[in-house]
């Protein structure tokens, strides 16, 4: 098994590509060992000293470190990913589904058409680009001209995430949806 690694815009995060499906559809994020029980793969990764977060995407695993040097951590992470896939164990624990959202969406019913356009733009133009960097962004709400987005994986805590939100996503949405004034993370 050959696992590729890619740097992400977040220096505390690396993207691992095992060359096979990880989740297929959906995502799963664990920001602490307490949240790792939803996935045997994530549990293995949190056993590596210095791992502070794990994000599972369709065909990649993004690992965020709390401390330590990638040169020392990377072999242990590669080993954990390889051992997991070679064992044949499931990626998700029994009864666990991907895409567990962090709360309900919120917006006024009168804005339903605007929200539909925003969601379509996020789905077709933003999420694919963000996934390429080892993260994900999902719509959470729209109120008084402000779009609220949930940032996951390498996007969460990334030094360039504010620039991505303001210069990239906000400009895109404002161009296509004049009712959008601002974009904020949740």
Short mmCIF file of N, CA and C in Angstrom, two decimals, residues 14-163:
data_model
loop_
_atom_site.label_atom_id
_atom_site.label_comp_id
_atom_site.label_asym_id
_atom_site.label_seq_id
_atom_site.Cartn_x
_atom_site.Cartn_y
_atom_site.Cartn_z
N UNK A 14 -1.39 17.96 7.84
CA UNK A 14 -0.95 17.24 6.64
C UNK A 14 -2.12 16.41 6.11
N UNK A 15 -2.15 16.27 4.80
CA UNK A 15 -3.18 15.48 4.13
C UNK A 15 -2.57 14.17 3.68
N UNK A 16 -3.22 13.05 4.01
CA UNK A 16 -2.75 11.72 3.66
C UNK A 16 -3.73 11.09 2.68
N UNK A 17 -3.22 10.60 1.56
CA UNK A 17 -4.04 9.99 0.51
C UNK A 17 -3.69 8.51 0.41
N UNK A 18 -4.54 7.63 0.98
CA UNK A 18 -4.22 6.20 0.98
C UNK A 18 -4.43 5.50 -0.35
N UNK A 19 -4.93 6.20 -1.36
CA UNK A 19 -5.14 5.57 -2.66
C UNK A 19 -6.37 4.69 -2.71
N UNK A 20 -7.27 4.89 -1.79
CA UNK A 20 -8.54 4.15 -1.75
C UNK A 20 -9.58 5.01 -1.04
N UNK A 21 -10.81 4.58 -1.12
CA UNK A 21 -11.90 5.32 -0.49
C UNK A 21 -11.72 5.32 1.02
N UNK A 22 -11.90 6.48 1.62
CA UNK A 22 -11.88 6.58 3.08
C UNK A 22 -13.34 6.59 3.56
N UNK A 23 -14.10 7.63 3.21
CA UNK A 23 -15.52 7.65 3.56
C UNK A 23 -16.43 7.57 2.35
N UNK A 24 -15.94 7.88 1.18
CA UNK A 24 -16.80 7.91 0.01
C UNK A 24 -17.64 9.16 0.02
N UNK A 25 -18.77 9.11 0.71
CA UNK A 25 -19.63 10.28 0.86
C UNK A 25 -19.52 10.81 2.28
N UNK A 26 -19.60 12.11 2.41
CA UNK A 26 -19.62 12.72 3.73
C UNK A 26 -18.24 12.94 4.30
N UNK A 27 -18.21 13.49 5.51
CA UNK A 27 -16.97 13.77 6.22
C UNK A 27 -17.17 13.42 7.68
N UNK A 28 -16.07 13.34 8.40
CA UNK A 28 -16.12 13.12 9.84
C UNK A 28 -14.93 13.84 10.45
N UNK A 29 -15.16 14.60 11.50
CA UNK A 29 -14.08 15.32 12.16
C UNK A 29 -14.06 14.97 13.64
N UNK A 30 -12.86 14.74 14.17
CA UNK A 30 -12.67 14.52 15.59
C UNK A 30 -11.56 15.46 16.04
N UNK A 31 -11.88 16.29 17.01
CA UNK A 31 -10.91 17.28 17.49
C UNK A 31 -10.25 16.88 18.80
N UNK A 32 -10.62 15.71 19.31
CA UNK A 32 -10.02 15.23 20.56
C UNK A 32 -10.16 13.71 20.61
N UNK A 33 -9.34 13.06 21.45
CA UNK A 33 -9.47 11.60 21.60
C UNK A 33 -10.87 11.18 22.06
N UNK A 34 -11.55 12.05 22.79
CA UNK A 34 -12.90 11.73 23.26
C UNK A 34 -13.89 11.57 22.11
N UNK A 35 -13.63 12.23 20.99
CA UNK A 35 -14.50 12.13 19.81
C UNK A 35 -14.06 11.02 18.86
N UNK A 36 -12.98 10.34 19.17
CA UNK A 36 -12.41 9.34 18.27
C UNK A 36 -13.19 8.03 18.23
N UNK A 37 -14.06 7.79 19.18
CA UNK A 37 -14.79 6.53 19.26
C UNK A 37 -15.71 6.27 18.07
N UNK A 38 -15.96 7.28 17.27
CA UNK A 38 -16.83 7.11 16.11
C UNK A 38 -16.12 6.39 14.97
N UNK A 39 -14.79 6.24 15.08
CA UNK A 39 -14.04 5.62 13.99
C UNK A 39 -12.80 4.88 14.51
N UNK A 40 -12.69 3.58 14.21
CA UNK A 40 -11.48 2.85 14.59
C UNK A 40 -10.21 3.47 13.99
N UNK A 41 -10.30 3.99 12.77
CA UNK A 41 -9.14 4.64 12.14
C UNK A 41 -8.73 5.88 12.94
N UNK A 42 -9.69 6.69 13.32
CA UNK A 42 -9.39 7.90 14.08
C UNK A 42 -8.81 7.53 15.45
N UNK A 43 -9.32 6.47 16.08
CA UNK A 43 -8.77 6.02 17.36
C UNK A 43 -7.29 5.69 17.22
N UNK A 44 -6.93 4.95 16.15
CA UNK A 44 -5.52 4.61 15.92
C UNK A 44 -4.66 5.86 15.77
N UNK A 45 -5.19 6.84 15.04
CA UNK A 45 -4.41 8.05 14.79
C UNK A 45 -4.20 8.87 16.06
N UNK A 46 -5.18 8.89 16.94
CA UNK A 46 -5.01 9.62 18.20
C UNK A 46 -4.03 8.94 19.15
N UNK A 47 -3.66 7.69 18.86
CA UNK A 47 -2.63 7.02 19.67
C UNK A 47 -1.23 7.54 19.35
N UNK A 48 -1.10 8.25 18.22
CA UNK A 48 0.19 8.83 17.84
C UNK A 48 0.39 10.11 18.65
N UNK A 49 1.51 10.18 19.35
CA UNK A 49 1.83 11.35 20.19
C UNK A 49 1.85 12.62 19.35
N UNK A 50 1.10 13.63 19.80
CA UNK A 50 1.08 14.92 19.13
C UNK A 50 -0.11 15.14 18.21
N UNK A 51 -0.90 14.09 17.94
CA UNK A 51 -2.07 14.27 17.07
C UNK A 51 -3.14 15.01 17.86
N UNK A 52 -3.65 16.11 17.27
CA UNK A 52 -4.64 16.93 17.95
C UNK A 52 -5.98 16.98 17.24
N UNK A 53 -6.04 16.44 16.02
CA UNK A 53 -7.29 16.43 15.29
C UNK A 53 -7.18 15.56 14.06
N UNK A 54 -8.30 14.95 13.67
CA UNK A 54 -8.35 14.10 12.48
C UNK A 54 -9.62 14.44 11.72
N UNK A 55 -9.48 14.56 10.41
CA UNK A 55 -10.61 14.83 9.54
C UNK A 55 -10.60 13.79 8.43
N UNK A 56 -11.72 13.09 8.25
CA UNK A 56 -11.84 12.09 7.20
C UNK A 56 -12.69 12.64 6.07
N UNK A 57 -12.18 12.55 4.84
CA UNK A 57 -12.92 12.97 3.66
C UNK A 57 -13.20 11.78 2.77
N UNK A 58 -13.60 12.05 1.55
CA UNK A 58 -13.98 10.97 0.64
C UNK A 58 -12.83 10.01 0.38
N UNK A 59 -11.65 10.55 0.09
CA UNK A 59 -10.51 9.69 -0.22
C UNK A 59 -9.23 10.17 0.45
N UNK A 60 -9.37 10.89 1.56
CA UNK A 60 -8.20 11.40 2.25
C UNK A 60 -8.41 11.46 3.76
N UNK A 61 -7.29 11.55 4.47
CA UNK A 61 -7.28 11.72 5.92
C UNK A 61 -6.41 12.94 6.20
N UNK A 62 -6.94 13.89 6.94
CA UNK A 62 -6.18 15.07 7.30
C UNK A 62 -5.88 14.98 8.80
N UNK A 63 -4.61 15.15 9.16
CA UNK A 63 -4.20 15.07 10.55
C UNK A 63 -3.62 16.42 10.97
N UNK A 64 -4.09 16.91 12.11
CA UNK A 64 -3.59 18.17 12.68
C UNK A 64 -2.80 17.83 13.92
N UNK A 65 -1.63 18.44 14.04
CA UNK A 65 -0.78 18.18 15.21
C UNK A 65 -0.93 19.29 16.24
N UNK A 66 -0.73 18.91 17.50
CA UNK A 66 -0.74 19.90 18.58
C UNK A 66 0.67 20.38 18.83
N UNK A 67 1.61 19.47 18.76
CA UNK A 67 3.02 19.80 18.92
C UNK A 67 3.82 18.70 18.25
N UNK A 68 5.12 18.82 18.29
CA UNK A 68 5.96 17.82 17.67
C UNK A 68 6.37 18.22 16.26
N UNK A 69 7.20 17.39 15.68
CA UNK A 69 7.77 17.65 14.37
C UNK A 69 7.20 16.63 13.38
N UNK A 70 6.78 17.09 12.21
CA UNK A 70 6.22 16.19 11.21
C UNK A 70 7.21 15.08 10.85
N UNK A 71 8.49 15.38 10.86
CA UNK A 71 9.48 14.37 10.50
C UNK A 71 9.41 13.16 11.44
N UNK A 72 9.05 13.39 12.70
CA UNK A 72 8.93 12.30 13.67
C UNK A 72 7.53 11.69 13.68
N UNK A 73 6.52 12.51 13.44
CA UNK A 73 5.14 12.04 13.52
C UNK A 73 4.68 11.31 12.25
N UNK A 74 5.14 11.78 11.11
CA UNK A 74 4.65 11.26 9.82
C UNK A 74 4.80 9.74 9.67
N UNK A 75 5.96 9.15 10.02
CA UNK A 75 6.06 7.68 9.89
C UNK A 75 5.04 6.93 10.76
N UNK A 76 4.79 7.43 11.96
CA UNK A 76 3.83 6.77 12.85
C UNK A 76 2.41 6.91 12.30
N UNK A 77 2.09 8.06 11.73
CA UNK A 77 0.76 8.27 11.15
C UNK A 77 0.58 7.39 9.91
N UNK A 78 1.59 7.36 9.06
CA UNK A 78 1.53 6.48 7.87
C UNK A 78 1.33 5.03 8.30
N UNK A 79 2.04 4.62 9.34
CA UNK A 79 1.91 3.25 9.84
C UNK A 79 0.51 2.97 10.36
N UNK A 80 -0.06 3.92 11.09
CA UNK A 80 -1.41 3.73 11.64
C UNK A 80 -2.44 3.62 10.52
N UNK A 81 -2.31 4.47 9.51
CA UNK A 81 -3.27 4.42 8.39
C UNK A 81 -3.12 3.10 7.64
N UNK A 82 -1.88 2.70 7.38
CA UNK A 82 -1.63 1.46 6.65
C UNK A 82 -2.15 0.25 7.44
N UNK A 83 -1.85 0.19 8.72
CA UNK A 83 -2.32 -0.91 9.55
C UNK A 83 -3.84 -1.01 9.54
N UNK A 84 -4.49 0.15 9.63
CA UNK A 84 -5.94 0.14 9.65
C UNK A 84 -6.50 -0.46 8.36
N UNK A 85 -6.05 0.05 7.22
CA UNK A 85 -6.61 -0.43 5.95
C UNK A 85 -6.22 -1.87 5.66
N UNK A 86 -5.04 -2.29 6.06
CA UNK A 86 -4.61 -3.67 5.83
C UNK A 86 -5.37 -4.64 6.74
N UNK A 87 -5.87 -4.16 7.89
CA UNK A 87 -6.59 -5.04 8.82
C UNK A 87 -8.00 -5.36 8.32
N UNK A 88 -8.52 -4.53 7.42
CA UNK A 88 -9.88 -4.74 6.94
C UNK A 88 -10.95 -4.20 7.87
N UNK A 89 -10.54 -3.51 8.94
CA UNK A 89 -11.50 -2.93 9.89
C UNK A 89 -12.28 -1.81 9.20
N UNK A 90 -13.50 -1.56 9.64
CA UNK A 90 -14.30 -0.49 9.04
C UNK A 90 -13.74 0.89 9.42
N UNK A 91 -13.97 1.87 8.59
CA UNK A 91 -13.53 3.23 8.91
C UNK A 91 -14.42 3.83 9.99
N UNK A 92 -15.72 3.56 9.92
CA UNK A 92 -16.66 4.07 10.92
C UNK A 92 -17.12 2.95 11.84
N UNK A 93 -17.32 3.28 13.10
CA UNK A 93 -17.83 2.32 14.06
C UNK A 93 -19.28 1.97 13.69
N UNK A 94 -19.75 0.83 14.14
CA UNK A 94 -21.13 0.41 13.87
C UNK A 94 -22.12 1.49 14.31
N UNK A 95 -23.05 1.81 13.44
CA UNK A 95 -24.10 2.77 13.77
C UNK A 95 -23.71 4.23 13.60
N UNK A 96 -22.47 4.49 13.22
CA UNK A 96 -22.03 5.88 13.05
C UNK A 96 -22.15 6.26 11.58
N UNK A 97 -22.69 7.44 11.33
CA UNK A 97 -22.78 7.96 9.98
C UNK A 97 -21.86 9.16 9.83
N UNK A 98 -21.35 9.36 8.62
CA UNK A 98 -20.56 10.55 8.34
C UNK A 98 -21.49 11.75 8.28
N UNK A 99 -20.90 12.92 8.14
CA UNK A 99 -21.67 14.17 8.00
C UNK A 99 -22.47 14.52 9.24
N UNK A 100 -21.97 14.23 10.40
CA UNK A 100 -22.69 14.64 11.60
C UNK A 100 -22.49 16.14 11.77
N UNK A 101 -23.54 16.88 11.49
CA UNK A 101 -23.46 18.34 11.50
C UNK A 101 -23.45 18.86 12.93
N UNK A 102 -22.93 20.05 13.07
CA UNK A 102 -22.81 20.69 14.37
C UNK A 102 -24.00 21.60 14.67
N UNK A 103 -25.19 21.16 14.37
CA UNK A 103 -26.37 21.96 14.67
C UNK A 103 -27.23 22.18 13.45
N UNK A 104 -28.38 22.76 13.69
CA UNK A 104 -29.36 23.03 12.65
C UNK A 104 -28.95 24.23 11.80
N UNK A 105 -29.39 24.21 10.56
CA UNK A 105 -29.22 25.39 9.71
C UNK A 105 -30.22 26.44 10.16
N UNK A 106 -29.85 27.69 9.97
CA UNK A 106 -30.76 28.76 10.33
C UNK A 106 -30.82 29.81 9.22
N UNK A 107 -32.04 30.19 8.87
CA UNK A 107 -32.30 31.27 7.92
C UNK A 107 -33.80 31.51 7.90
N UNK A 108 -34.19 32.69 7.45
CA UNK A 108 -35.61 33.02 7.34
C UNK A 108 -36.21 32.34 6.12
N UNK A 109 -37.43 31.88 6.24
CA UNK A 109 -38.11 31.23 5.12
C UNK A 109 -38.17 32.12 3.89
N UNK A 110 -38.26 33.43 4.10
CA UNK A 110 -38.32 34.37 2.98
C UNK A 110 -37.01 34.36 2.16
N UNK A 111 -35.92 33.89 2.79
CA UNK A 111 -34.62 33.86 2.11
C UNK A 111 -34.31 32.50 1.49
N UNK A 112 -35.28 31.64 1.39
CA UNK A 112 -35.05 30.26 0.93
C UNK A 112 -34.40 30.20 -0.45
N UNK A 113 -34.83 31.05 -1.37
CA UNK A 113 -34.24 31.05 -2.72
C UNK A 113 -32.79 31.53 -2.69
N UNK A 114 -32.51 32.55 -1.91
CA UNK A 114 -31.14 33.06 -1.75
C UNK A 114 -30.26 31.97 -1.16
N UNK A 115 -30.75 31.32 -0.12
CA UNK A 115 -29.99 30.26 0.55
C UNK A 115 -29.73 29.11 -0.42
N UNK A 116 -30.68 28.78 -1.26
CA UNK A 116 -30.49 27.72 -2.26
C UNK A 116 -29.34 28.06 -3.20
N UNK A 117 -29.27 29.30 -3.62
CA UNK A 117 -28.18 29.74 -4.51
C UNK A 117 -26.84 29.68 -3.77
N UNK A 118 -26.82 30.15 -2.53
CA UNK A 118 -25.59 30.12 -1.72
C UNK A 118 -25.11 28.69 -1.56
N UNK A 119 -26.02 27.78 -1.20
CA UNK A 119 -25.64 26.37 -1.01
C UNK A 119 -25.11 25.75 -2.29
N UNK A 120 -25.73 26.07 -3.41
CA UNK A 120 -25.27 25.52 -4.69
C UNK A 120 -23.86 26.01 -5.01
N UNK A 121 -23.59 27.29 -4.78
CA UNK A 121 -22.25 27.83 -5.03
C UNK A 121 -21.21 27.18 -4.11
N UNK A 122 -21.57 27.00 -2.85
CA UNK A 122 -20.65 26.37 -1.91
C UNK A 122 -20.37 24.93 -2.34
N UNK A 123 -21.42 24.21 -2.72
CA UNK A 123 -21.30 22.80 -3.10
C UNK A 123 -20.48 22.62 -4.38
N UNK A 124 -20.70 23.47 -5.37
CA UNK A 124 -20.07 23.27 -6.68
C UNK A 124 -18.74 23.98 -6.85
N UNK A 125 -18.53 25.09 -6.15
CA UNK A 125 -17.31 25.88 -6.37
C UNK A 125 -16.37 25.93 -5.19
N UNK A 126 -16.90 25.91 -3.98
CA UNK A 126 -16.05 26.09 -2.80
C UNK A 126 -15.57 24.75 -2.24
N UNK A 127 -16.50 23.84 -1.98
CA UNK A 127 -16.13 22.57 -1.34
C UNK A 127 -15.08 21.77 -2.11
N UNK A 128 -15.19 21.65 -3.44
CA UNK A 128 -14.14 20.90 -4.14
C UNK A 128 -12.74 21.50 -3.96
N UNK A 129 -12.64 22.82 -3.98
CA UNK A 129 -11.35 23.47 -3.81
C UNK A 129 -10.82 23.28 -2.39
N UNK A 130 -11.70 23.37 -1.41
CA UNK A 130 -11.30 23.21 -0.02
C UNK A 130 -10.91 21.75 0.27
N UNK A 131 -11.62 20.80 -0.32
CA UNK A 131 -11.28 19.38 -0.15
C UNK A 131 -9.89 19.10 -0.70
N UNK A 132 -9.52 19.78 -1.76
CA UNK A 132 -8.18 19.60 -2.34
C UNK A 132 -7.10 19.99 -1.34
N UNK A 133 -7.44 20.88 -0.40
CA UNK A 133 -6.50 21.31 0.64
C UNK A 133 -6.69 20.54 1.94
N UNK A 134 -7.53 19.49 1.94
CA UNK A 134 -7.68 18.64 3.12
C UNK A 134 -8.72 19.12 4.12
N UNK A 135 -9.69 19.89 3.66
CA UNK A 135 -10.71 20.37 4.58
C UNK A 135 -12.10 20.33 3.98
N UNK A 136 -13.01 21.01 4.65
CA UNK A 136 -14.38 21.09 4.17
C UNK A 136 -15.02 22.34 4.75
N UNK A 137 -15.96 22.89 4.01
CA UNK A 137 -16.74 24.04 4.46
C UNK A 137 -18.20 23.72 4.17
N UNK A 138 -19.04 23.88 5.18
CA UNK A 138 -20.46 23.63 4.99
C UNK A 138 -21.27 24.84 5.43
N UNK A 139 -22.41 25.00 4.81
CA UNK A 139 -23.33 26.09 5.11
C UNK A 139 -23.97 25.85 6.46
N UNK A 140 -24.04 26.89 7.30
CA UNK A 140 -24.74 26.79 8.58
C UNK A 140 -25.93 27.72 8.67
N UNK A 141 -25.80 28.95 8.07
CA UNK A 141 -26.93 29.86 8.16
C UNK A 141 -26.76 31.13 7.36
N UNK A 142 -27.85 31.87 7.27
CA UNK A 142 -27.86 33.16 6.58
C UNK A 142 -28.81 34.08 7.33
N UNK A 143 -28.30 35.21 7.78
CA UNK A 143 -29.13 36.16 8.52
C UNK A 143 -28.62 37.57 8.28
N UNK A 144 -29.52 38.46 7.88
CA UNK A 144 -29.22 39.89 7.69
C UNK A 144 -27.99 40.11 6.81
N UNK A 145 -27.90 39.37 5.71
CA UNK A 145 -26.82 39.55 4.76
C UNK A 145 -25.52 38.83 5.10
N UNK A 146 -25.50 38.12 6.22
CA UNK A 146 -24.28 37.42 6.67
C UNK A 146 -24.46 35.92 6.46
N UNK A 147 -23.49 35.30 5.77
CA UNK A 147 -23.47 33.85 5.56
C UNK A 147 -22.56 33.26 6.63
N UNK A 148 -23.04 32.25 7.34
CA UNK A 148 -22.27 31.57 8.37
C UNK A 148 -21.86 30.20 7.86
N UNK A 149 -20.56 29.91 7.93
CA UNK A 149 -20.02 28.66 7.41
C UNK A 149 -19.27 27.91 8.50
N UNK A 150 -19.34 26.59 8.43
CA UNK A 150 -18.62 25.72 9.35
C UNK A 150 -17.37 25.22 8.64
N UNK A 151 -16.20 25.49 9.22
CA UNK A 151 -14.93 25.10 8.62
C UNK A 151 -14.39 23.88 9.36
N UNK A 152 -13.95 22.87 8.57
CA UNK A 152 -13.48 21.62 9.15
C UNK A 152 -12.14 21.22 8.55
N UNK A 153 -11.47 20.29 9.23
CA UNK A 153 -10.21 19.76 8.71
C UNK A 153 -9.12 20.80 8.70
N UNK A 154 -8.36 20.86 7.61
CA UNK A 154 -7.24 21.78 7.54
C UNK A 154 -7.68 23.23 7.56
N UNK A 155 -8.95 23.50 7.24
CA UNK A 155 -9.46 24.87 7.24
C UNK A 155 -9.65 25.40 8.65
N UNK A 156 -9.92 24.52 9.57
CA UNK A 156 -10.16 24.92 10.94
C UNK A 156 -8.85 25.33 11.59
N UNK A 157 -8.75 26.58 11.96
CA UNK A 157 -7.54 27.07 12.61
C UNK A 157 -6.40 27.40 11.67
N UNK A 158 -6.64 27.37 10.39
CA UNK A 158 -5.60 27.66 9.41
C UNK A 158 -5.31 29.16 9.40
N UNK A 159 -4.03 29.54 9.38
CA UNK A 159 -3.70 30.97 9.33
C UNK A 159 -4.30 31.69 8.12
N UNK A 160 -4.46 30.98 7.01
CA UNK A 160 -4.98 31.64 5.81
C UNK A 160 -6.50 31.50 5.68
N UNK A 161 -7.16 30.92 6.70
CA UNK A 161 -8.61 30.70 6.58
C UNK A 161 -9.38 32.02 6.51
N UNK A 162 -8.93 33.04 7.23
CA UNK A 162 -9.61 34.33 7.17
C UNK A 162 -9.51 34.92 5.78
N UNK A 163 -8.33 34.82 5.17
CA UNK A 163 -8.16 35.32 3.80
C UNK A 163 -9.02 34.52 2.83
#
